[in-house]
Short mmCIF file of C-alpha atoms in Angstrom, two decimals:
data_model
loop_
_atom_site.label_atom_id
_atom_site.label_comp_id
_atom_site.label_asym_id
_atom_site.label_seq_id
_atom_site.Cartn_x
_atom_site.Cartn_y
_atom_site.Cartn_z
CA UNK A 986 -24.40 -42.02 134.25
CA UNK A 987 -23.76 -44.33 131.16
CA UNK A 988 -21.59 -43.16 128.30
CA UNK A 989 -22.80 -42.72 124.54
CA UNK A 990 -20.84 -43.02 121.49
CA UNK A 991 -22.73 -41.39 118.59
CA UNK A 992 -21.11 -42.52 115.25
CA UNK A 993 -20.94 -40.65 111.96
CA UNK A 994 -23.89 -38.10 112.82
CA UNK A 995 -23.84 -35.10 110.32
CA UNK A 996 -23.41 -32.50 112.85
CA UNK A 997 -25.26 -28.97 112.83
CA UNK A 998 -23.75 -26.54 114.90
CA UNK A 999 -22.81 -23.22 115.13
CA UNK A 1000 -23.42 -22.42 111.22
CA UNK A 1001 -21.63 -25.27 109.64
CA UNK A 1002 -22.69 -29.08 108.74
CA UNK A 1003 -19.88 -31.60 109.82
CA UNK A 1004 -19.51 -35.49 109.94
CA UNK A 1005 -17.74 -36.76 112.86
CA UNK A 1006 -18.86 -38.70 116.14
CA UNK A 1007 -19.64 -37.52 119.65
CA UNK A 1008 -18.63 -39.44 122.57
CA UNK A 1009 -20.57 -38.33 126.07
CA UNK A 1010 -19.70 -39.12 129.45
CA UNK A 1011 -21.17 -38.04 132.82
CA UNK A 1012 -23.86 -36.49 131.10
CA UNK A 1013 -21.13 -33.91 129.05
CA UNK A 1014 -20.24 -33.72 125.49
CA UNK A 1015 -16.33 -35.42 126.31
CA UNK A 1016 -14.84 -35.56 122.54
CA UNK A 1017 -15.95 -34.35 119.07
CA UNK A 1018 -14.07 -36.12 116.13
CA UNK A 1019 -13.59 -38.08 113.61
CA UNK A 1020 -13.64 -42.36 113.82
CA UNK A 1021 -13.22 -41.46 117.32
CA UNK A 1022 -11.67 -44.79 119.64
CA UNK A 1023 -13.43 -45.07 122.67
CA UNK A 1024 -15.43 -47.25 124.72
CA UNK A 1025 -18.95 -46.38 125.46
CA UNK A 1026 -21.84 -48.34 127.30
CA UNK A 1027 -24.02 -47.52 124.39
CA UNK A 1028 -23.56 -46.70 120.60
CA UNK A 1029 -25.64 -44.83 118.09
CA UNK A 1030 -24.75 -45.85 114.07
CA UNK A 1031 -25.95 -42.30 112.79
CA UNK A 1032 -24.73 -42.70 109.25
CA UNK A 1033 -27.33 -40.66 107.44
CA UNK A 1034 -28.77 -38.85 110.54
CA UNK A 1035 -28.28 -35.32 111.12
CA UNK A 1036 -27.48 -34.67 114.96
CA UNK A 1037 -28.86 -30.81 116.17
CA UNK A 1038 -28.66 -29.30 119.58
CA UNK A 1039 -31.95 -29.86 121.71
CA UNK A 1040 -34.39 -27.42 121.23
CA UNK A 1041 -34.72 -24.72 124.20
CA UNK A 1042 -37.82 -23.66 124.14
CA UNK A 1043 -38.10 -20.40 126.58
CA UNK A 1044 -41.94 -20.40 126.46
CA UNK A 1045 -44.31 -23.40 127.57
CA UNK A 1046 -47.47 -23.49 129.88
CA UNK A 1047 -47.42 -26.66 131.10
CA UNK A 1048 -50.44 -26.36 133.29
CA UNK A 1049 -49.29 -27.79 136.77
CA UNK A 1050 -50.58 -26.95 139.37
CA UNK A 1051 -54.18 -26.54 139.45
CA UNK A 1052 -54.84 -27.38 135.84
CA UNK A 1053 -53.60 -30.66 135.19
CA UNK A 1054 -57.39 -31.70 133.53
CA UNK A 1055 -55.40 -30.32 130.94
CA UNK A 1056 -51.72 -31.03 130.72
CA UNK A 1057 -48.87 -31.06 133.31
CA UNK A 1058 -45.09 -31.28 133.55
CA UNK A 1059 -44.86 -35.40 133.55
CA UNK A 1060 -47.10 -35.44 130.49
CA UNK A 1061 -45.88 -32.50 128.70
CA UNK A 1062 -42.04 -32.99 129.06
CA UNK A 1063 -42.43 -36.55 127.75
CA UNK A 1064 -44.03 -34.59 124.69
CA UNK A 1065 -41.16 -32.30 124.47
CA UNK A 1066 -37.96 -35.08 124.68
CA UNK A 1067 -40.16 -36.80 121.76
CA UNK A 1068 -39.97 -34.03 119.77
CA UNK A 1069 -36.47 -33.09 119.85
CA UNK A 1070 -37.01 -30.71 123.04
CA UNK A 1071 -34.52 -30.99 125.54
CA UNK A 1072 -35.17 -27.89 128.05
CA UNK A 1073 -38.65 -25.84 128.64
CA UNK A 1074 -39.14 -22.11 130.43
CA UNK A 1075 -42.32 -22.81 131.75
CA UNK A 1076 -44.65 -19.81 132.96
CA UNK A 1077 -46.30 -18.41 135.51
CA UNK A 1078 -50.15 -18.30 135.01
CA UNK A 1079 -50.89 -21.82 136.35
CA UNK A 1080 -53.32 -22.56 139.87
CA UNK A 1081 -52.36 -20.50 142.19
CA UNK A 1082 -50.66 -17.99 140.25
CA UNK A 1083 -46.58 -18.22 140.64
CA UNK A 1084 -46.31 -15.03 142.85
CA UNK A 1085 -44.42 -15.82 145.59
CA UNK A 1086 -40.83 -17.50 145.49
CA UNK A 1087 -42.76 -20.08 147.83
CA UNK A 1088 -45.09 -21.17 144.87
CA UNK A 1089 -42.13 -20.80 142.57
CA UNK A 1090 -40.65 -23.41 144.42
CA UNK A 1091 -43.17 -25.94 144.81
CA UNK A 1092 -42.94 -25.93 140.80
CA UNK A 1093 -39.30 -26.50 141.48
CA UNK A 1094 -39.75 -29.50 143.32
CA UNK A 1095 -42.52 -31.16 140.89
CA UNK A 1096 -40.26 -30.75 138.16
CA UNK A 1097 -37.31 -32.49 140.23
CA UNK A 1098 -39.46 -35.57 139.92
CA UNK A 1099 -41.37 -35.69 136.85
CA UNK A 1100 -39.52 -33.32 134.38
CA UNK A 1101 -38.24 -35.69 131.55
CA UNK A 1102 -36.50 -32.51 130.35
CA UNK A 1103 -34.57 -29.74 131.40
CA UNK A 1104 -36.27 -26.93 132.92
CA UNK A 1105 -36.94 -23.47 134.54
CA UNK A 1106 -39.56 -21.43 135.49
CA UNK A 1107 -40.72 -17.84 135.17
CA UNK A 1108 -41.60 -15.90 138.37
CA UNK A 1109 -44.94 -14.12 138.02
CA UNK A 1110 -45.35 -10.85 138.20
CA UNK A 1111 -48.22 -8.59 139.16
CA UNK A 1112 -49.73 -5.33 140.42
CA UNK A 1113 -48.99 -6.08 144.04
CA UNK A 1114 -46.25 -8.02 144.13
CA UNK A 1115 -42.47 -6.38 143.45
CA UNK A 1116 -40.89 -7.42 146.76
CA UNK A 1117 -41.53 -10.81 145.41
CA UNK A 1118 -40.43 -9.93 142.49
CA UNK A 1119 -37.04 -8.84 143.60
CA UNK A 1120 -36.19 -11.63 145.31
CA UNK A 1121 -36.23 -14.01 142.59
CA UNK A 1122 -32.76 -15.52 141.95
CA UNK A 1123 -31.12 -14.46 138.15
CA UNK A 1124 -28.36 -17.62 139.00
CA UNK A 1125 -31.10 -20.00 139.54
CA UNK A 1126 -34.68 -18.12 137.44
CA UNK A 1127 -34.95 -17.55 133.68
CA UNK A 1128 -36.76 -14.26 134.07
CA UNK A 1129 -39.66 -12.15 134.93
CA UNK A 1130 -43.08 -13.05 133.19
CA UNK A 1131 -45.01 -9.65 132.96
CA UNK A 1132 -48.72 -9.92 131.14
CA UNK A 1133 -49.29 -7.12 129.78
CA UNK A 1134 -52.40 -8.01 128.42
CA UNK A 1135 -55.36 -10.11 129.38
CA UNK A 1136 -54.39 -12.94 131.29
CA UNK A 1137 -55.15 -15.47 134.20
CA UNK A 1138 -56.22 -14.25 137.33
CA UNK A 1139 -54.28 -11.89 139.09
CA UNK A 1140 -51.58 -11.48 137.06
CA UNK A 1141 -52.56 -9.07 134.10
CA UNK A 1142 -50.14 -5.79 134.93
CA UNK A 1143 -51.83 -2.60 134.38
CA UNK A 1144 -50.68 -0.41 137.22
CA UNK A 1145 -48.25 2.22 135.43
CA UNK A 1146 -46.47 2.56 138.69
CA UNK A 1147 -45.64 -1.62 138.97
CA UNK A 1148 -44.71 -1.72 135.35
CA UNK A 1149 -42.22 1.41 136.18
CA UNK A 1150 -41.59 -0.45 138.98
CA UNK A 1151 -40.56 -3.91 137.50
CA UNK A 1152 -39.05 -2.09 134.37
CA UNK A 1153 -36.65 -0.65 137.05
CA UNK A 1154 -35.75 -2.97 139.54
CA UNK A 1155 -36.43 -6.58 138.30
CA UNK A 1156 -33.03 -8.48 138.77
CA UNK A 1157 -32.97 -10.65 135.61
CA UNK A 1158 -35.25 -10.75 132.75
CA UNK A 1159 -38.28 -9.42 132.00
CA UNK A 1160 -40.73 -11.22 129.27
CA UNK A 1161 -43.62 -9.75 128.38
CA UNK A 1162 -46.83 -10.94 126.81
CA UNK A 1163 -47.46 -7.62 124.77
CA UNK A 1164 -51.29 -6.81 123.93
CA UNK A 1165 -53.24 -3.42 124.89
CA UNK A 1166 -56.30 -4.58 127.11
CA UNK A 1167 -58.19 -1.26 126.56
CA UNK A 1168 -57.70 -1.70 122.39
CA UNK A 1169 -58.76 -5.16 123.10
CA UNK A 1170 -61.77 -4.31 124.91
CA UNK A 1171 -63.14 -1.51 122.52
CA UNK A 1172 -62.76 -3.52 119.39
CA UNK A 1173 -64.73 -6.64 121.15
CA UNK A 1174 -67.56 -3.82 122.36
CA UNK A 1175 -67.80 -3.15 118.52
CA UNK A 1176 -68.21 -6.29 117.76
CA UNK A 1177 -70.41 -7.53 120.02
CA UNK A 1178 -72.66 -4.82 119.43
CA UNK A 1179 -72.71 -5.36 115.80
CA UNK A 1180 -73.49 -9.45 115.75
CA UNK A 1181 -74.15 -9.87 119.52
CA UNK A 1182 -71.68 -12.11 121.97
CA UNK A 1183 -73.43 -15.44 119.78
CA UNK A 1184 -72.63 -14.33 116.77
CA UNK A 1185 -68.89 -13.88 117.40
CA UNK A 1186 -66.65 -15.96 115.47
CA UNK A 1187 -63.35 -17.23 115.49
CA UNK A 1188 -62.33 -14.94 112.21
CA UNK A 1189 -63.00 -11.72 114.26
CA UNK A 1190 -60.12 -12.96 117.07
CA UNK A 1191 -57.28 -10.92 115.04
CA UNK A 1192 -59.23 -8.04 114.11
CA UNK A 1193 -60.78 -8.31 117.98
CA UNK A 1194 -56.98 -8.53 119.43
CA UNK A 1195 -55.91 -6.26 116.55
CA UNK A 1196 -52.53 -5.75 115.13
CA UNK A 1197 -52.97 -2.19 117.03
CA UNK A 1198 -53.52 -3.75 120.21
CA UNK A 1199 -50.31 -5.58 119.78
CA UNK A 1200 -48.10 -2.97 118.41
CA UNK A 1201 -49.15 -0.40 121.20
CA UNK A 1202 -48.46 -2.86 123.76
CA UNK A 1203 -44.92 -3.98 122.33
CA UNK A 1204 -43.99 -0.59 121.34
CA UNK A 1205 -44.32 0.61 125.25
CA UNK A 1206 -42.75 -2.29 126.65
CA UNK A 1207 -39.62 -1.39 124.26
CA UNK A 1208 -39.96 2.39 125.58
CA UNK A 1209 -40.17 1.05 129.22
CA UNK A 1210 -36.95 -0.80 128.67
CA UNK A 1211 -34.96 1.96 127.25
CA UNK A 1212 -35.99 4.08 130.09
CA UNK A 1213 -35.16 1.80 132.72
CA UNK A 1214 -31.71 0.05 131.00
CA UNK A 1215 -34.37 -3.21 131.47
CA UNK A 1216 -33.13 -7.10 129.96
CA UNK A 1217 -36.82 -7.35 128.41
CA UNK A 1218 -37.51 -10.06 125.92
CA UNK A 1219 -40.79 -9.67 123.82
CA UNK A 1220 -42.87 -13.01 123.61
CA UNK A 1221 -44.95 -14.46 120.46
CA UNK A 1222 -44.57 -11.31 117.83
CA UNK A 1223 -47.14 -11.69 116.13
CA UNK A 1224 -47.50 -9.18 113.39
CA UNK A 1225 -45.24 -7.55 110.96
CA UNK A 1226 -45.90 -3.98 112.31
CA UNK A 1227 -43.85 -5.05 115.32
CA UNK A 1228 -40.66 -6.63 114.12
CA UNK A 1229 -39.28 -2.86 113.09
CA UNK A 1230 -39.08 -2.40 116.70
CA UNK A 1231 -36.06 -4.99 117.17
CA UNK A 1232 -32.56 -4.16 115.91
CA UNK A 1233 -30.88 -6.68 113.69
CA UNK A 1234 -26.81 -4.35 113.62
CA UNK A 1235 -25.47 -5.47 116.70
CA UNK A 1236 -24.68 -8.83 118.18
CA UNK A 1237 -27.28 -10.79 120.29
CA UNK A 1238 -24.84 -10.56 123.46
CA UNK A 1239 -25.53 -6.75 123.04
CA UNK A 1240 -28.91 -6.80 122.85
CA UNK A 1241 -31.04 -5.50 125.66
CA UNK A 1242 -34.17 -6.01 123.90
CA UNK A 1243 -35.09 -9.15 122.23
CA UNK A 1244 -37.66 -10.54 120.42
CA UNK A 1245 -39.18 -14.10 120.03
CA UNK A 1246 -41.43 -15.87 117.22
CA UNK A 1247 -43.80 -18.82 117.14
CA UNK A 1248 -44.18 -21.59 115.46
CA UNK A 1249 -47.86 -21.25 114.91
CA UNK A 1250 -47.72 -17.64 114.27
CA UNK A 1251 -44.63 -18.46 111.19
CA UNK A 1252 -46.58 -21.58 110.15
CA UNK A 1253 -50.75 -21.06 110.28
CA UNK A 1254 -52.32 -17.68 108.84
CA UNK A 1255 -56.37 -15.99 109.22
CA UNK A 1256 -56.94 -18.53 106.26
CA UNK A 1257 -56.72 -21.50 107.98
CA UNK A 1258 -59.52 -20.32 110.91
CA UNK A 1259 -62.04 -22.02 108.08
CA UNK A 1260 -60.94 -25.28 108.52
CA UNK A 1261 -59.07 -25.57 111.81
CA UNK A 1262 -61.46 -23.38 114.00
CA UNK A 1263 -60.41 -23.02 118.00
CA UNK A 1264 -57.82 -25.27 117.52
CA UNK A 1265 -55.51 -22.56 116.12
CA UNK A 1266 -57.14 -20.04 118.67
CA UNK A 1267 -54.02 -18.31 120.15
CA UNK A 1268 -53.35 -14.99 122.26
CA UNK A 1269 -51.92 -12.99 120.19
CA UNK A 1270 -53.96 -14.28 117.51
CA UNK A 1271 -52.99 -15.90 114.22
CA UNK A 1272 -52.97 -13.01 111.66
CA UNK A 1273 -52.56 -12.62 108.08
CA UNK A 1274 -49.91 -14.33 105.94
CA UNK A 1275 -48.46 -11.20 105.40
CA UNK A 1276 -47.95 -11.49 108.75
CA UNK A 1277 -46.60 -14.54 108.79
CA UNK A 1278 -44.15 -14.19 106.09
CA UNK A 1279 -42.88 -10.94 107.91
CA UNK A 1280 -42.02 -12.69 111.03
CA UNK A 1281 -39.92 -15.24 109.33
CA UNK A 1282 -38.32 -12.30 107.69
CA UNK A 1283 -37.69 -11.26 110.47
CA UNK A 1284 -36.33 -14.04 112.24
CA UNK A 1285 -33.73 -14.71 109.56
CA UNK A 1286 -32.55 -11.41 109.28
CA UNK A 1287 -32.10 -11.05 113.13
CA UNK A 1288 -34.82 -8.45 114.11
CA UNK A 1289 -36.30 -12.26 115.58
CA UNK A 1290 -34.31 -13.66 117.84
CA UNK A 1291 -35.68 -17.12 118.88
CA UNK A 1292 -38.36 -19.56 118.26
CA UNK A 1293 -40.71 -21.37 120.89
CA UNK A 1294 -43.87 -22.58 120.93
CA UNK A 1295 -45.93 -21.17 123.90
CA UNK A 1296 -47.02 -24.84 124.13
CA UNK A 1297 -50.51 -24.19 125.67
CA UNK A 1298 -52.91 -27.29 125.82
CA UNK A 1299 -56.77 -27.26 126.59
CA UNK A 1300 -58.78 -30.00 126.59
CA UNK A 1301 -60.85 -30.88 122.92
CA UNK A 1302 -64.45 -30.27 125.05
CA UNK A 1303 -62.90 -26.78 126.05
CA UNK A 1304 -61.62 -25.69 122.63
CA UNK A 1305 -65.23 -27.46 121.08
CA UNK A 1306 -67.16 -24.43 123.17
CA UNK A 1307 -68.15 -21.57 121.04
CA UNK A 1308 -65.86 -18.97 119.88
CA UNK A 1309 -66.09 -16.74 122.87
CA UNK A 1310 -65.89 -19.21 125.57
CA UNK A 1311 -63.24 -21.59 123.91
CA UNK A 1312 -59.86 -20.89 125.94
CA UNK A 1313 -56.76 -19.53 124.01
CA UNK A 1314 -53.69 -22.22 123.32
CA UNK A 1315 -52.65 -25.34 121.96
CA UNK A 1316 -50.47 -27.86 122.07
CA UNK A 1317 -47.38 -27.37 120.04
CA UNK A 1318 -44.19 -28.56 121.97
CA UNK A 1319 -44.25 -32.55 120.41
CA UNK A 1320 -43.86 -31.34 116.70
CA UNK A 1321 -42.31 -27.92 116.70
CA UNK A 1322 -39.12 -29.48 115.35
CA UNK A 1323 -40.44 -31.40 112.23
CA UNK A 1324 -42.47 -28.20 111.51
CA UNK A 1325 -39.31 -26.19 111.34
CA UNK A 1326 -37.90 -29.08 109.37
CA UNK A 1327 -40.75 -28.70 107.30
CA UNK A 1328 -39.95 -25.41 106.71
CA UNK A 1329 -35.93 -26.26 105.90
CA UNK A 1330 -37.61 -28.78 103.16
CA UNK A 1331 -39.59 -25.90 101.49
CA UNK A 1332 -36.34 -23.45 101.61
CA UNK A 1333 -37.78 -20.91 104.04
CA UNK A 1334 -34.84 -21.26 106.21
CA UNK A 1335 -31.91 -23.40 106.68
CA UNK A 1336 -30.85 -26.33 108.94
CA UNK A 1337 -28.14 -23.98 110.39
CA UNK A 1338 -30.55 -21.02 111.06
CA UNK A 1339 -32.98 -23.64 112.51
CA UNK A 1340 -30.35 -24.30 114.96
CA UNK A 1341 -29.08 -20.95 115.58
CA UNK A 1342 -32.80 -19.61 116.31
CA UNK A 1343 -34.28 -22.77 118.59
CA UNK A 1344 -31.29 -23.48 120.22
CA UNK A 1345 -28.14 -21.36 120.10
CA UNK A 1346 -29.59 -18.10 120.70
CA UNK A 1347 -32.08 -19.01 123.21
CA UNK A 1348 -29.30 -19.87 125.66
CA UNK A 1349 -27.37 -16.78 124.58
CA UNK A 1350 -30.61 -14.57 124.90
CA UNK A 1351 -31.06 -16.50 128.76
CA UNK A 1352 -27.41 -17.17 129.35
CA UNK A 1353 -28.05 -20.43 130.18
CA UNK A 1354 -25.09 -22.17 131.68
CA UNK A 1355 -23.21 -24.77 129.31
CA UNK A 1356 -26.15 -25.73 126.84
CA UNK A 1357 -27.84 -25.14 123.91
CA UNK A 1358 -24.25 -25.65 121.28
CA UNK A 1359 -22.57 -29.10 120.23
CA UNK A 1360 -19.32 -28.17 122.53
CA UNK A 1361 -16.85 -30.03 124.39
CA UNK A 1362 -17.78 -29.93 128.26
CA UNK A 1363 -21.12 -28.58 127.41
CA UNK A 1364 -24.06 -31.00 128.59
CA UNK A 1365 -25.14 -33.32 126.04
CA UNK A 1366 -28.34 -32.48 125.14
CA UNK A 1367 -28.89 -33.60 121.43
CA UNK A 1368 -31.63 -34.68 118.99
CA UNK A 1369 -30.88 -37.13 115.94
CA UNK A 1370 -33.46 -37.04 113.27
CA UNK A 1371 -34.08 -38.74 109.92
CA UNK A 1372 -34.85 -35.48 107.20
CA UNK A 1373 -36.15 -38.32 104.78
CA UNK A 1374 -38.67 -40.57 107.00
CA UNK A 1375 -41.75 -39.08 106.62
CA UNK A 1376 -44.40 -38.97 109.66
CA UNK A 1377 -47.64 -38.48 110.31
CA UNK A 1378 -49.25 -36.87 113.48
CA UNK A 1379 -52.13 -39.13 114.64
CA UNK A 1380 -54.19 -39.15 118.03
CA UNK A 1381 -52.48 -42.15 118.54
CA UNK A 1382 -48.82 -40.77 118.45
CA UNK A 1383 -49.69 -37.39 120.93
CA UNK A 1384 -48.16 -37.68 123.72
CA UNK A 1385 -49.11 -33.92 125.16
CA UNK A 1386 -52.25 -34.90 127.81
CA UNK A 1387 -54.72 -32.89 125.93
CA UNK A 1388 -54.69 -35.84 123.18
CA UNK A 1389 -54.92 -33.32 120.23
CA UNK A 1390 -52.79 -30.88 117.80
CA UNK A 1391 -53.19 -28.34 115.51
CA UNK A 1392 -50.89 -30.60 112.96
CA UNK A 1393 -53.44 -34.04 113.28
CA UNK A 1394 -53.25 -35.70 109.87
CA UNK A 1395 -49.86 -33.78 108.79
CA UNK A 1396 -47.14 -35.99 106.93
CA UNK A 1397 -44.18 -34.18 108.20
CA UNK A 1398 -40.59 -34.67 105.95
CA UNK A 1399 -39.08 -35.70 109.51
CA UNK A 1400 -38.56 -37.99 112.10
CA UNK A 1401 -37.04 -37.43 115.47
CA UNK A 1402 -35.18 -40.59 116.32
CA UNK A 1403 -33.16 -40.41 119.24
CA UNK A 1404 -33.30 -37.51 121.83
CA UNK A 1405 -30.50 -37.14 124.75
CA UNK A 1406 -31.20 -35.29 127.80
CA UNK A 1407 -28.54 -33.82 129.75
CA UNK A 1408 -26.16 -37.23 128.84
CA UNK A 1409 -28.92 -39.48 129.17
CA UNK A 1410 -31.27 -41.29 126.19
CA UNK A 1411 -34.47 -39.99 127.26
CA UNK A 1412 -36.13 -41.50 123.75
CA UNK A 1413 -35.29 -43.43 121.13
CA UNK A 1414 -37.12 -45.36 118.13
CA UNK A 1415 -40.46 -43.74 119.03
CA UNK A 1416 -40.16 -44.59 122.60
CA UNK A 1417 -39.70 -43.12 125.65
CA UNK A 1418 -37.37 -44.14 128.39
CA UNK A 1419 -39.10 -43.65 131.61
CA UNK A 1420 -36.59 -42.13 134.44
CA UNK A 1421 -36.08 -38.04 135.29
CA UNK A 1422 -33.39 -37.03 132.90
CA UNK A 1423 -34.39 -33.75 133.09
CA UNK A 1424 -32.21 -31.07 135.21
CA UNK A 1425 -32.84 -27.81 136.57
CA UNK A 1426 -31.10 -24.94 134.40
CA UNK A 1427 -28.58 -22.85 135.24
CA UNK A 1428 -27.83 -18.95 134.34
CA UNK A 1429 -24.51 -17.40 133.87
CA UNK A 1430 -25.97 -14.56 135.22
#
């Protein structure tokens, strides 16, 4: 591996904003100081730049296998390096479903060769399926991917006795997707009987998967967890109703239940179904900006734990079908750091909470091994972006397969302008360098 000297970066980590330089070697974070002598076989001048961990994000469907019409890990990882992501948790509900620790590992070995990031990958679990389940390794795995909700084939857990059973036994983390499928169900019965399956439209998805359907469904998962003693971890809260179901008065490393937010569900509200349609179509559903300004709230006062994107990409002729045929998802992972930027720029949150919630607490939360903080020995995996070079999303600047997002024709306040991966420059100056930077993660676990 080369070595990278990174001058005069103003440094964002672990609450505090510091100039000094960063010199990596072997793919590790070697020396953090100031005018620091050293040799390297490559320097950065960031004099101006602010240098933040790499985004983790613990929640990305990147499609492969058996849907890669849409997206898959080659295509989407290059997405995620661009945008300041350095590691993804991918999950389970690809073609065939990820069931058996055979299929897990066939994802495994894809990733080996095409991941530009980091990554991991969620064992799926299902009705029929705990021996699998409990064979899954917690040193090697970031979790347990329970749907408890409507979901892709097999995999939508509804058997009280498997949840019980999962709850109780599962040897590392267990995320849940958190919607009731029989409040779900009724409410879309009412609907279609009142305006008939045509008439459906794209503002009825939150009232359809209600804020009811979500609450009942998180608020059992939490009871299931206390019951059991269970490491669960709550995906994609999505209404304010939920968040008083997450302490915020003890430390994250205490925490047996955890909570994460997205950036579509803190950034889009039911207003903007008028002029962005499908294309903000998301399970759980975008809901109200109460709503959204609750989860932020909540995120900043620690209820929230983390931020991801649940990256989910469909093709434009899938997500052009009418409202009750269009798929659920969108692609997100490219530009979830300028939108949090974004946010910084209108004072909704701060550079240092940005970092704390995309990067330092999502390898505290997973106990990733030796990422997500600006540390000595930790790997290097780093972002340097401009806060004052505006940029603006275009179809011809996607790099997610899908060749749309929910942000086309947005000036962000930010550009990304050099991402590392794991010690390596996996992009810089709005291009990509092509070679498998990315790593398989680790779990001090």
């Amino acid at each position: 591996m080369s070595s990278i000297l990174i001058k005069s970066a103003h440094i964002v980590n672990e609450g505090t904003t510091t100039v000094a330089d960063v010199y990596i070697r072997n793919g590790r974070i070697e020396k953090i100081g100031s005018e620091l002598q050293v040799k390297a076989d490559k320097e950065i001048d960031a004099t101006g730049l602010h240098l933040l961990p790499g985004l983790i994000d613990d929640q990305v469907h990147f499609r492969e296998p058996g849907l890669t019409h849409k997206a898959d890990i080659w295509h989407e990882s290059r997405a995620a390096v661009a945008g300041g992501t350095t590691s993804f948790m991918e999950m389970p509900n690809t073609v065939p479903n990820t069931l058996t620790q055979e299929l897990l590992q066939d994802k495994y070995d894809i990733a080996a060769k095409n991941a530009l990031a980091n990554y991991s990958f969620f064992m799926g679990a299902a009705n029929d399926n705990l021996e699998e389940v409990l064979r899954t390794d917690p040193r090697k795995v970031c979790g347990i991917k329970v749907f408890m909700g409507s979901s892709t084939g097999n995999m939508l857990v509804d058997n009280e006795k498997a949840l019980e059973g999962i709850f109780a036994n599962a040897p590392t983390l267990v995320a849940t997707h958190c919607e009731d499928e029989a409040t779900i169900k009724a409410n879309l019965a009412i609907f279609k009987e009142q305006y008939g399956e045509e008439g459906l439209t794209i503002q009825m998805h939150p009232l359809i998967r209600s804020e009811e359907a979500c609450y009942l469904s998180s608020s059992k998962a939490v009871e299931l967890a206390k019951k059991n003693n269970t490491r669960l971890h709550i995906l994609h809260i999505s209404t304010g109703k939920e968040t008083a179901l997450f302490r915020n008065d003890i430390p994250l490393e205490q925490k047996h239940i955890t909570a994460e937010a997205c950036i579509h569900h803190m950034w889009f509200s039911d207003q903007d179904y008028a002029a962005k349609g499908n294309f903000i179509k998301w399970n759980p559903a975008v809901k109200t900006a109460s709503d959204r300004d609750q989860i932020v709230k909540a995120l900043l006062d620690g209820h929230i734990d983390v931020i991801a994107t649940d990256h989910a990409p469909h093709t434009i002729e899938e997500k052009l079908q009418p409202y009750h045929t269009a798929p659920s998802g969108g692609p997100l992972v490219q530009h979830a750091l300028q939108a949090l930027l974004d946010m910084v720029s209108q004072g909704r949150m701060t550079l240092e909470q940005l970092v704390q919630k995309s990067a330092h607490n999502t390898a505290i939360c997973f106990q990733i091994e030796d990422r997500g903080f600006i540390r000595e020995g930790y790997w290097a995996d780093l972002v340097l972006v401009d806060l004052h070079k505006p940029y603006t999303v275009s179809k011809s600047n996607i790099l997610s397969k899908c060749g749309w997002s929910p942000f086309e024709g947005h000036t962000f306040t930010s550009t990304v302008e050099h991402t590392i991966v794991s010690g390596q420059l996996a992009y810089t100056g709005g291009s990509l360098i092509e070679y498998g930077a990315g790593q398989r993660l680790l779990f001090n676990r």
